[in-house]
Tab-separated table of C-alpha atoms and ligand atoms in Angstrom:
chain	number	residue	atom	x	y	z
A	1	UNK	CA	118.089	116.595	109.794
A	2	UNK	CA	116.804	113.231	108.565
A	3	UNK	CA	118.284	109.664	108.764
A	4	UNK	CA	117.464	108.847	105.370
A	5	UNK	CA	120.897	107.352	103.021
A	6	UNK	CA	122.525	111.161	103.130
A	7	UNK	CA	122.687	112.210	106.512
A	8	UNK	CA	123.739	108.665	108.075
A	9	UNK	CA	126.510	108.469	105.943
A	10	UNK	CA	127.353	112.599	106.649
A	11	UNK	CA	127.478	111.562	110.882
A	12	UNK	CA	129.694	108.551	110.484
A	13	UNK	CA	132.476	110.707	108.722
A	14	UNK	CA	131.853	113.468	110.637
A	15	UNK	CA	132.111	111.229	114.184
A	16	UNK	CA	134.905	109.132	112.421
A	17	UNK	CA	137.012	112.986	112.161
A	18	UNK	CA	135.936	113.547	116.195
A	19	UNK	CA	133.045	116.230	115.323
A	20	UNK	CA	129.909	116.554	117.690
A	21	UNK	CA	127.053	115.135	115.139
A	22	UNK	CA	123.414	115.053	116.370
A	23	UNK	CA	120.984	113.033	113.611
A	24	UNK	CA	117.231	113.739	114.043
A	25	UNK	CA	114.253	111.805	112.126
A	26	UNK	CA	110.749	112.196	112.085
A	27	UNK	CA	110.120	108.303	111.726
A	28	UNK	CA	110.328	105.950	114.659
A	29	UNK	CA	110.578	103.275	112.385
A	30	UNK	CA	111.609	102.635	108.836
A	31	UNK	CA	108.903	101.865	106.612
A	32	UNK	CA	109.898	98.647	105.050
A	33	UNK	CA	106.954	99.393	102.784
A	34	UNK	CA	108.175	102.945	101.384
A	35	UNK	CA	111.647	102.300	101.667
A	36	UNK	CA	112.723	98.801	101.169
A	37	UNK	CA	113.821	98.826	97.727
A	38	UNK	CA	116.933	97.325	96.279
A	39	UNK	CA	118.734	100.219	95.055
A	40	UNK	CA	121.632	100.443	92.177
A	41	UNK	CA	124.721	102.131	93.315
A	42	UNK	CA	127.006	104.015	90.921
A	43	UNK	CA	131.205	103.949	91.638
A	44	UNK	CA	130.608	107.721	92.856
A	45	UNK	CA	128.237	106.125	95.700
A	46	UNK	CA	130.459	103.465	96.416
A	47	UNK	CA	133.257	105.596	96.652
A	48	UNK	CA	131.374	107.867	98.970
A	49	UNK	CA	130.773	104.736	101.404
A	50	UNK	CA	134.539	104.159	101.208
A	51	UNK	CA	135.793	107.618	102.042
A	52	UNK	CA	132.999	108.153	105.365
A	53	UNK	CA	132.401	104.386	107.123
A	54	UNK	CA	134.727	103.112	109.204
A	55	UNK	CA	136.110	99.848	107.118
A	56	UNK	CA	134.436	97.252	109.051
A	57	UNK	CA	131.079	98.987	108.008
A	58	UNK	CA	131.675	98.740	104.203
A	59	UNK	CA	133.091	96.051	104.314
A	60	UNK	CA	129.629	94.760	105.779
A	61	UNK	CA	127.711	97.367	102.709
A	62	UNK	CA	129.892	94.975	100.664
A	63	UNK	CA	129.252	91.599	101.883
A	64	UNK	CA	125.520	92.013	101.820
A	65	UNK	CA	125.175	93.445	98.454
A	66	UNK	CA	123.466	91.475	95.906
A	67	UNK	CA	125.509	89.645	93.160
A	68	UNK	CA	126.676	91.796	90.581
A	69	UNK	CA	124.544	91.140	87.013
A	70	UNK	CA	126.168	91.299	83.790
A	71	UNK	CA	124.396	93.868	82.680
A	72	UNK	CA	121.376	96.548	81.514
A	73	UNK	CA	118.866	95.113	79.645
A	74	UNK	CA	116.259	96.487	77.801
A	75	UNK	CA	112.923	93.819	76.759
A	76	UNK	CA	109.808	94.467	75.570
A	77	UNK	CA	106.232	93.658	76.403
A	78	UNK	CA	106.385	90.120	74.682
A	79	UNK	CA	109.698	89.694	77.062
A	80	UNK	CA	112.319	89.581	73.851
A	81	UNK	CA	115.365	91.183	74.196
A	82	UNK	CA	115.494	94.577	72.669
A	83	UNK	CA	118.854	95.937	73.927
A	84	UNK	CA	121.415	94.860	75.766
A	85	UNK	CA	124.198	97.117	78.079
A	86	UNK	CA	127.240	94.839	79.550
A	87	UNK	CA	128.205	96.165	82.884
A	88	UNK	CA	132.034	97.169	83.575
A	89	UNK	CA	133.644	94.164	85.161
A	90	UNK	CA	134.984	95.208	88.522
A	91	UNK	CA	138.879	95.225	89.013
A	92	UNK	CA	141.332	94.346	91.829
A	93	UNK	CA	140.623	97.997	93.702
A	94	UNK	CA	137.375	96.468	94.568
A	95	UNK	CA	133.267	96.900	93.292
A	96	UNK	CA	132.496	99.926	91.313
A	97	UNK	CA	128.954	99.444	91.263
A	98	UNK	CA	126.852	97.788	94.174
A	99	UNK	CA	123.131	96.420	94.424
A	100	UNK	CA	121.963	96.913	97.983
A	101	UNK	CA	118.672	96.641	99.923
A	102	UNK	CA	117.828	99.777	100.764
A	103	UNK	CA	116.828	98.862	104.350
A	104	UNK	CA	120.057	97.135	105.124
A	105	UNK	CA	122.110	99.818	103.903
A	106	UNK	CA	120.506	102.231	105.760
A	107	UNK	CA	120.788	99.767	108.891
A	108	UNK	CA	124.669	99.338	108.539
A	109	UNK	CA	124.686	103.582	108.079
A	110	UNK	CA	123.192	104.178	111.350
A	111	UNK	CA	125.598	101.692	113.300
A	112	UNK	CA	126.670	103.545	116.477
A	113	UNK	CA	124.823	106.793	115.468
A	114	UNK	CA	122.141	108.253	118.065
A	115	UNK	CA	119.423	109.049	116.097
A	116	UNK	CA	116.822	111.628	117.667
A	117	UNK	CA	113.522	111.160	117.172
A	118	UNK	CA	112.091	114.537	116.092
A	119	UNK	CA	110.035	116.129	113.366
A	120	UNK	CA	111.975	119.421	111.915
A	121	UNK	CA	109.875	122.296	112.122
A	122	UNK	CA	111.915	125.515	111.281
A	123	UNK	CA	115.246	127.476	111.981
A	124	UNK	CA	116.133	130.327	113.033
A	125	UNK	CA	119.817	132.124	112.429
A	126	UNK	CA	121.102	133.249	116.000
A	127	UNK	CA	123.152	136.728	116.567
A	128	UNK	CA	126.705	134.519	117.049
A	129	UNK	CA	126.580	132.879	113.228
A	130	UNK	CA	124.862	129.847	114.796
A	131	UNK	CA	121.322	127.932	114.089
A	132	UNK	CA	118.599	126.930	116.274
A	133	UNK	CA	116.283	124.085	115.202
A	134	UNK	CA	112.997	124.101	116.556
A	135	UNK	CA	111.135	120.643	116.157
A	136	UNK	CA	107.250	119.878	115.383
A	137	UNK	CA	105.409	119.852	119.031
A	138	UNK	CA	108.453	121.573	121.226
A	139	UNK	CA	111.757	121.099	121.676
A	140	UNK	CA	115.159	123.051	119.950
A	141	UNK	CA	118.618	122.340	119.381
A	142	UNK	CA	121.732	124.439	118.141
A	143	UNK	CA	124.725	123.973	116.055
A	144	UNK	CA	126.889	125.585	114.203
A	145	UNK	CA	125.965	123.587	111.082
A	146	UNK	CA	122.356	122.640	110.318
A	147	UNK	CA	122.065	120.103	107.309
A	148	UNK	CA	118.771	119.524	105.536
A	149	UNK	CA	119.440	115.768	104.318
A	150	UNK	CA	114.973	115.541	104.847
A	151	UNK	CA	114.367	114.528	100.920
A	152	UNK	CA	112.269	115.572	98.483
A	153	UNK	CA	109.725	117.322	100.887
A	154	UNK	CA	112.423	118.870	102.565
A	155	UNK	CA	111.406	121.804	105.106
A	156	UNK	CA	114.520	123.042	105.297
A	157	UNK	CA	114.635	123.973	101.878
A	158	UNK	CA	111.451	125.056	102.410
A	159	UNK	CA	112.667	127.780	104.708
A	160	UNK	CA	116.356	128.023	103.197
A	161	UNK	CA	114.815	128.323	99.445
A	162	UNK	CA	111.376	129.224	99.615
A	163	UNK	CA	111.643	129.431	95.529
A	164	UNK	CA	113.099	125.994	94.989
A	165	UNK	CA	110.968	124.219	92.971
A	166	UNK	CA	109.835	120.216	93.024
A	167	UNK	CA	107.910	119.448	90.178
A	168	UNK	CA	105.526	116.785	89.278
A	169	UNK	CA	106.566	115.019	85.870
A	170	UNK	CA	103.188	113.490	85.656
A	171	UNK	CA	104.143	109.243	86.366
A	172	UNK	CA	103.265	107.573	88.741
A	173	UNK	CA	104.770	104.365	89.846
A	174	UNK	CA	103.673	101.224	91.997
A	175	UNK	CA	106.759	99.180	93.601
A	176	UNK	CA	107.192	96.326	95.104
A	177	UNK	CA	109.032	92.654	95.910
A	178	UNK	CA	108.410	89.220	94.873
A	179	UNK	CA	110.652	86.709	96.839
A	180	UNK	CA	112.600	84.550	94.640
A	181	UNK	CA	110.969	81.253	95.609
A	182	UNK	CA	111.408	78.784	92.665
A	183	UNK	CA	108.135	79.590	91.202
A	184	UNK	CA	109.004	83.502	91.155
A	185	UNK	CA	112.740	82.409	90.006
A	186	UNK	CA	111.151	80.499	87.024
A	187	UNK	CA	108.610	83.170	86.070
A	188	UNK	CA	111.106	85.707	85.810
A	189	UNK	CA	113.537	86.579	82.986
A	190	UNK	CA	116.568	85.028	82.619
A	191	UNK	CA	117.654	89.403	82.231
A	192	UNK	CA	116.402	90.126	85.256
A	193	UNK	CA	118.136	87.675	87.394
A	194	UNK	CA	121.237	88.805	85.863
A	195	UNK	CA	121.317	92.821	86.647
A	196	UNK	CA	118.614	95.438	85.742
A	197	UNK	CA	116.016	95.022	82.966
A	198	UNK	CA	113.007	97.167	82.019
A	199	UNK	CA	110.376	96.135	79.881
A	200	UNK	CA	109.701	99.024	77.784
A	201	UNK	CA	105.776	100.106	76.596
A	202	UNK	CA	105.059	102.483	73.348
A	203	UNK	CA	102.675	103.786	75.101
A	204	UNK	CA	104.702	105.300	78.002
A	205	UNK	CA	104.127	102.617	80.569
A	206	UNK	CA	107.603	100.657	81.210
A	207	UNK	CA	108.500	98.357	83.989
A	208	UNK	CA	111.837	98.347	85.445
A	209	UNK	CA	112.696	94.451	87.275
A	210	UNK	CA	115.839	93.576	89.194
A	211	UNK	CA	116.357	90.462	91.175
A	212	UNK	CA	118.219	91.459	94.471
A	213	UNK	CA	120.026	88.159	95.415
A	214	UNK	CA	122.348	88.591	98.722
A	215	UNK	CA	126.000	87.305	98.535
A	216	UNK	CA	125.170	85.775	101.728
A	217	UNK	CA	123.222	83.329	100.205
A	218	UNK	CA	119.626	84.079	100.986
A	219	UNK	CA	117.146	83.660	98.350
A	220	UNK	CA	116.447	87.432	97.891
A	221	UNK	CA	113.902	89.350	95.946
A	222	UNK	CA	113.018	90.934	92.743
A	223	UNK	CA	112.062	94.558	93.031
A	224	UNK	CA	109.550	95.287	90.050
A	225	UNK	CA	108.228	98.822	89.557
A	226	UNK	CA	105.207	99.494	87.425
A	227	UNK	CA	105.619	103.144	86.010
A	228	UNK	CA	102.995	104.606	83.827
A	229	UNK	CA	100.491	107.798	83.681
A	230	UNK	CA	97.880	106.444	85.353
A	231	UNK	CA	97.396	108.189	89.004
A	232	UNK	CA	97.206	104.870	91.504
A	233	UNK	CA	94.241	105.508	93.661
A	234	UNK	CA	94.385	102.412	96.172
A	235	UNK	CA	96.548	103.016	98.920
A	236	UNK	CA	96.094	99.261	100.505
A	237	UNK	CA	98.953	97.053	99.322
A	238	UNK	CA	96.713	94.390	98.083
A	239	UNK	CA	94.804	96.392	95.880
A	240	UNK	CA	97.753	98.573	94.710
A	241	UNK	CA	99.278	95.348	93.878
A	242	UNK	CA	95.867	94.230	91.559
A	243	UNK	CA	96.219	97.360	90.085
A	244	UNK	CA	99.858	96.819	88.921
A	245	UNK	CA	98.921	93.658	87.338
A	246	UNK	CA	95.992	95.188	86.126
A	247	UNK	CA	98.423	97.557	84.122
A	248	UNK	CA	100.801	95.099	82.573
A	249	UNK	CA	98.151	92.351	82.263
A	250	UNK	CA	98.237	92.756	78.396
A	251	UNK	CA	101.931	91.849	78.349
A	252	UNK	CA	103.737	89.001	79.341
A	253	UNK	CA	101.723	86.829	81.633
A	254	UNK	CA	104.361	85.952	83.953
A	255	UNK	CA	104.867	90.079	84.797
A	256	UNK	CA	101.496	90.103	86.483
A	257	UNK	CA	102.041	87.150	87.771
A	258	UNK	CA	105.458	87.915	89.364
A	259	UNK	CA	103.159	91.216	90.376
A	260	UNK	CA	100.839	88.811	92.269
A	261	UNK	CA	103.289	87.030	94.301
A	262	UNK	CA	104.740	89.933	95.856
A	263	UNK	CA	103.740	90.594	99.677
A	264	UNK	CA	101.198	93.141	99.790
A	265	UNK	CA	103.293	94.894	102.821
A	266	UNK	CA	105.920	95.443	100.033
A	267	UNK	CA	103.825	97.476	98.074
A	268	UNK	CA	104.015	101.105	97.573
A	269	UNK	CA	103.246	103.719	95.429
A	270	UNK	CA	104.361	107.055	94.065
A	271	UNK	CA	104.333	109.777	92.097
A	272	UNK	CA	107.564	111.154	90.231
A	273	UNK	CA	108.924	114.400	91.066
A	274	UNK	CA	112.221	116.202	89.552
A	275	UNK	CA	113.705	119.647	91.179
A	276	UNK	CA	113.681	122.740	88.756
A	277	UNK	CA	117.680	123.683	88.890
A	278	UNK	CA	118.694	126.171	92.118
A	279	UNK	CA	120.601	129.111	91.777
A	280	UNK	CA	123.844	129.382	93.915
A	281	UNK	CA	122.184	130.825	97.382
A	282	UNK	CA	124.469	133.199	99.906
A	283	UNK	CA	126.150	130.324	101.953
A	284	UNK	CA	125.424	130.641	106.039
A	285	UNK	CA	124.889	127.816	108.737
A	286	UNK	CA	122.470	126.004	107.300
A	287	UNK	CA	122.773	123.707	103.689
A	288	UNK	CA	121.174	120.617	101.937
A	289	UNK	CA	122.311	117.294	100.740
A	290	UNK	CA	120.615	114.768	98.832
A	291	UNK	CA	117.211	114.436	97.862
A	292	UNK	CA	116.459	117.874	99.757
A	293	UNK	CA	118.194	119.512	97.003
A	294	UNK	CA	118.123	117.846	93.221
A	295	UNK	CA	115.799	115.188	93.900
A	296	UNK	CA	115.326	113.215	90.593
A	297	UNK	CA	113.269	110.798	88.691
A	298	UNK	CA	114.506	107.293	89.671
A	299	UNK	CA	116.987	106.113	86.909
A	300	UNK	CA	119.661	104.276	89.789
A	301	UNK	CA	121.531	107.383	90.247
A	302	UNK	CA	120.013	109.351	93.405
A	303	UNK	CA	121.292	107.831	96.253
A	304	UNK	CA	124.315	107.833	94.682
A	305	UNK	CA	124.296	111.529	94.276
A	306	UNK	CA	122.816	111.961	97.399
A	307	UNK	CA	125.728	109.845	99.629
A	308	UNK	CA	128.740	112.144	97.452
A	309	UNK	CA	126.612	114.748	98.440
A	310	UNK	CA	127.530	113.619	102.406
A	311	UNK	CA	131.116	112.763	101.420
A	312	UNK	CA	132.290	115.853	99.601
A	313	UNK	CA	130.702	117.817	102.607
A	314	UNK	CA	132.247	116.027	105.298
A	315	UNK	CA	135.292	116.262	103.263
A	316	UNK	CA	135.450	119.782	103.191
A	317	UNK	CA	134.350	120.303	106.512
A	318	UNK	CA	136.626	118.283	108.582
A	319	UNK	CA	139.668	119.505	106.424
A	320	UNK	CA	142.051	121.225	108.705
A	321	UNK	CA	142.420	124.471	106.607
A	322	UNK	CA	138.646	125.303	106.489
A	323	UNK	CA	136.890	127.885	107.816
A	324	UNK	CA	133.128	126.403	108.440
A	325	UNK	CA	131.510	128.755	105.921
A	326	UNK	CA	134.292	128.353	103.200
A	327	UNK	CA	134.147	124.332	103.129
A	328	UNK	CA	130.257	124.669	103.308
A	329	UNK	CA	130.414	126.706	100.028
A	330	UNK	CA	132.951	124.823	98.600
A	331	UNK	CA	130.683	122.082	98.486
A	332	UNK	CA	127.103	123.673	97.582
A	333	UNK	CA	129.184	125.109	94.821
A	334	UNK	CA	130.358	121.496	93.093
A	335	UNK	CA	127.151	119.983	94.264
A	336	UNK	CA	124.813	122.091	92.562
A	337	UNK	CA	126.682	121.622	89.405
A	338	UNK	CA	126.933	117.851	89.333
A	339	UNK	CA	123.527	117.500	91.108
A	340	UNK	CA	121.888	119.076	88.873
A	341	UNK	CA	123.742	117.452	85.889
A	342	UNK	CA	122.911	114.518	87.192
A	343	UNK	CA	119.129	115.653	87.474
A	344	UNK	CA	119.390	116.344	83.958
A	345	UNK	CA	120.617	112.535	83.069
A	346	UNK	CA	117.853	111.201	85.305
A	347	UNK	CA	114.977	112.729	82.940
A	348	UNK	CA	116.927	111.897	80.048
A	349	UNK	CA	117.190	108.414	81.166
A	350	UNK	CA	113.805	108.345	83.324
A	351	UNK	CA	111.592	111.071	82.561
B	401	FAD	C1	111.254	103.101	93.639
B	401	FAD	C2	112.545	103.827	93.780
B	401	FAD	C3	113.724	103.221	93.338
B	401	FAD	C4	114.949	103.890	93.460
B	401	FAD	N1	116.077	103.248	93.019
B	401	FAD	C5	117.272	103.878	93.115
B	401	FAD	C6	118.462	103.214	92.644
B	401	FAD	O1	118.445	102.078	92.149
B	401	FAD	N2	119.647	103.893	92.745
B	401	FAD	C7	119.719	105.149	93.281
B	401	FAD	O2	120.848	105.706	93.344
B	401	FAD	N3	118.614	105.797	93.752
B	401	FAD	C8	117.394	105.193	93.682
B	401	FAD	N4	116.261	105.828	94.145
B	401	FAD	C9	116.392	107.175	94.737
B	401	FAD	C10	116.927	107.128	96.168
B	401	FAD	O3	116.123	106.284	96.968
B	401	FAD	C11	116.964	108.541	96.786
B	401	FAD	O4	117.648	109.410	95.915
B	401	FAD	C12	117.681	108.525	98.147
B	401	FAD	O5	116.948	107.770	99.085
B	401	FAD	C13	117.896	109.951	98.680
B	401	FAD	O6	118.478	109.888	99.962
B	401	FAD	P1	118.310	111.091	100.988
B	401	FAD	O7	119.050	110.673	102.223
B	401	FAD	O8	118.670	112.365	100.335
B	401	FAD	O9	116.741	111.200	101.264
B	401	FAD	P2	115.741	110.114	101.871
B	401	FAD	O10	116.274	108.758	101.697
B	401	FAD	O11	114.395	110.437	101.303
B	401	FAD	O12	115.738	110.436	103.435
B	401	FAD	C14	115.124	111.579	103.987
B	401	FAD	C15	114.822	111.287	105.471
B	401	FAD	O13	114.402	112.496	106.106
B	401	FAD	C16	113.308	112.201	106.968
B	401	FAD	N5	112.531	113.444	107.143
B	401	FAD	C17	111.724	114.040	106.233
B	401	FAD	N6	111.189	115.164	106.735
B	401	FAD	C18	111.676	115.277	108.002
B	401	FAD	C19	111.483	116.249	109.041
B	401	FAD	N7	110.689	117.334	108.874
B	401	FAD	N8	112.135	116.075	110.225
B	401	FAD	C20	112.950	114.986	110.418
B	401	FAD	N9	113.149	114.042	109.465
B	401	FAD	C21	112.539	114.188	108.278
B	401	FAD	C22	112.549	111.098	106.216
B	401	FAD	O14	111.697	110.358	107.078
B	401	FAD	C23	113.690	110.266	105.639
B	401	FAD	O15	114.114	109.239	106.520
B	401	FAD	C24	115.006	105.198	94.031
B	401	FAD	C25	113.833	105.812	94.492
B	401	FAD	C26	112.599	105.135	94.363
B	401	FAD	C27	111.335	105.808	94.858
């Protein structure tokens, strides 16, 4: 349930090992506005992509990635470097880390996957061990596995964990993208062409800015995201937009007016959220992945988590010695543990 990054990359390994997969999602249409963020992928998301697409499909993850940076860097308000991470150099086995655009990534996932289009509603556990989703406005379906991969709202952990937790951490955050035409290129930081910078506040605001630019040559973008305590209260992309340059327009002048050359359709806003940790839960047909489970503060590791989430499950399910409910608790028990490790790191490195 939901064609997000998680469950996408959960059907093409489990069509790939000949299983009967059937993807539903509440949206018609991706929102390139919510969702079309360049997103950081760590070697345990790459090596998920590996493990579940069929190799002509990450090969194409790979060839439309951006160019690798050289590194973290850390600048402050005045745009001087503060601190500055080198990135591992990737060796012959291939990238370990990969910058991708959210929307094509998720485009290349859902390559040959039928994708329902249905709004989850609730479950209910039949007599023979099975599941029967019921969808928003009529309609069911049954399986022997349901799979919550809906994100941080998720109703099926609504239903599956009623005292799961999601929790507010109080920032808010205003995203968008500025195309790299030469006047954006020259405005923004040398750091921020070259891998993932954040400008860092004292006062708790921060601004994290990567330029996304394809190895296929197109110009690309740079994702900016304004992050500070301030609730946003325009939801129109133009005025969201004035309001993140209103927040950084006593730094830097060329961060609001990167800010101000981004297309209004781009712009989005947020608030942060971070799952309390779960408690292992008696295993049965239905379980979570991703963002449904240990969604985090953004610090380029969720995705990541979320598409390991889809390969370790696949992986246990389609291995030939499994019983269904064995491999399905084989993998809620390592997933909680590094999910919510990784949940941890996040607020360390986010919160
Ligand atoms: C600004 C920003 C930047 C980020 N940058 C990074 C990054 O650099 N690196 C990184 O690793 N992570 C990053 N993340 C986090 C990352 O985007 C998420 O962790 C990831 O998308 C989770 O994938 P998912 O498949 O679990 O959930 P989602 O991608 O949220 O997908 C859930 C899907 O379920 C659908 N759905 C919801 N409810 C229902 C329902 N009732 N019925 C049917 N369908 C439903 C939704 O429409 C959606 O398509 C970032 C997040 C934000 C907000």
């Amino acid at each position: 349930m939901g064609a997000g990054l998680a469950g996408p990359l959960l059907a093409q390994g489990l069509v790939r090992a000949g299983f009967e997969v059937a993807l539903y999602e509440r949206e018609a249409a991706i929102d390139e506005r919510s969702q079309g963020y360049r997103i950081h992928l760590d070697p345990e998301g790459v090596d998920a992509l590996r493990d579940c697409l069929p190799p002509d499909l990450y090969d194409e993850v790979v060839a439309t990635s951006g160019i690798p940076g050289s590194g973290v860097t850390i600048l402050s308000p005045r745009l001087e470097v503060v601190q500055r991470i080198a990135a591992p150099v990737d060796g012959d086995e291939g990238p370990q880390h990969l910058s991708v655009d959210r929307v094509t990534l998720r485009r290349i996932l859902l390559t040959g996957i039928k994708t329902g289009h249905a709004t989850f509603d609730h479950y209910e556990l039949l007599a023979d061990g099975t599941v029967r989703v019921h969808f928003a406005g009529g309609g069911s379906a049954e399986a022997d596995l349901l799979v919550g991969a809906d994100g941080t709202h998720s109703r099926v952990r609504a239903q599956l964990l009623p005292d799961a937790e999601v929790v507010e951490t109080g920032q808010f955050l205003i995203f968008g993208k500025t195309p790299l035409t030469p006047e954006a290129r020259s405005l923004t930081p040398a750091a921020s062409l070259d891998g993932f910078s954040v400008v860092a506040g004292a006062d708790g605001r921060f601004m994290p800015l990567a330029g996304h630019r394809p190895r296929t040559g197109e110009p690309g973008y740079l994702m900016w995201v304004v992050g500070s305590r301030q609730p946003a209260s325009a939801v129109d992309g133009s005025a969201l937009r004035d309001t993140a340059a209103r927040l950084v327009g006593d730094w830097h002048p060329d961060l609001a007016a990167l800010v101000g050359l981004a297309h209004p359709a781009t712009v989005h806003a947020t608030t942060v959220r971070t799952a309390k940790p779960v408690p292992p839960w008696t295993t049965g047909p239905v379980t979570l992945i991703g963002d449904a489970v240990h969604t985090m503060v953004p610090a380029g590791i969720g995705a990541a988590v979320a598409l390991r989430d889809a390969a370790l499950l696949c992986a246990q399910v389609t291995s030939p010695a499994s019983d269904l409910l064995d491999a399905v608790h084989a993998y809620e028990a390592s997933m909680l543990e590094y999910g919510f490790a990784a949940v941890a790191r996040s607020l360390r490195a986010g919160g």
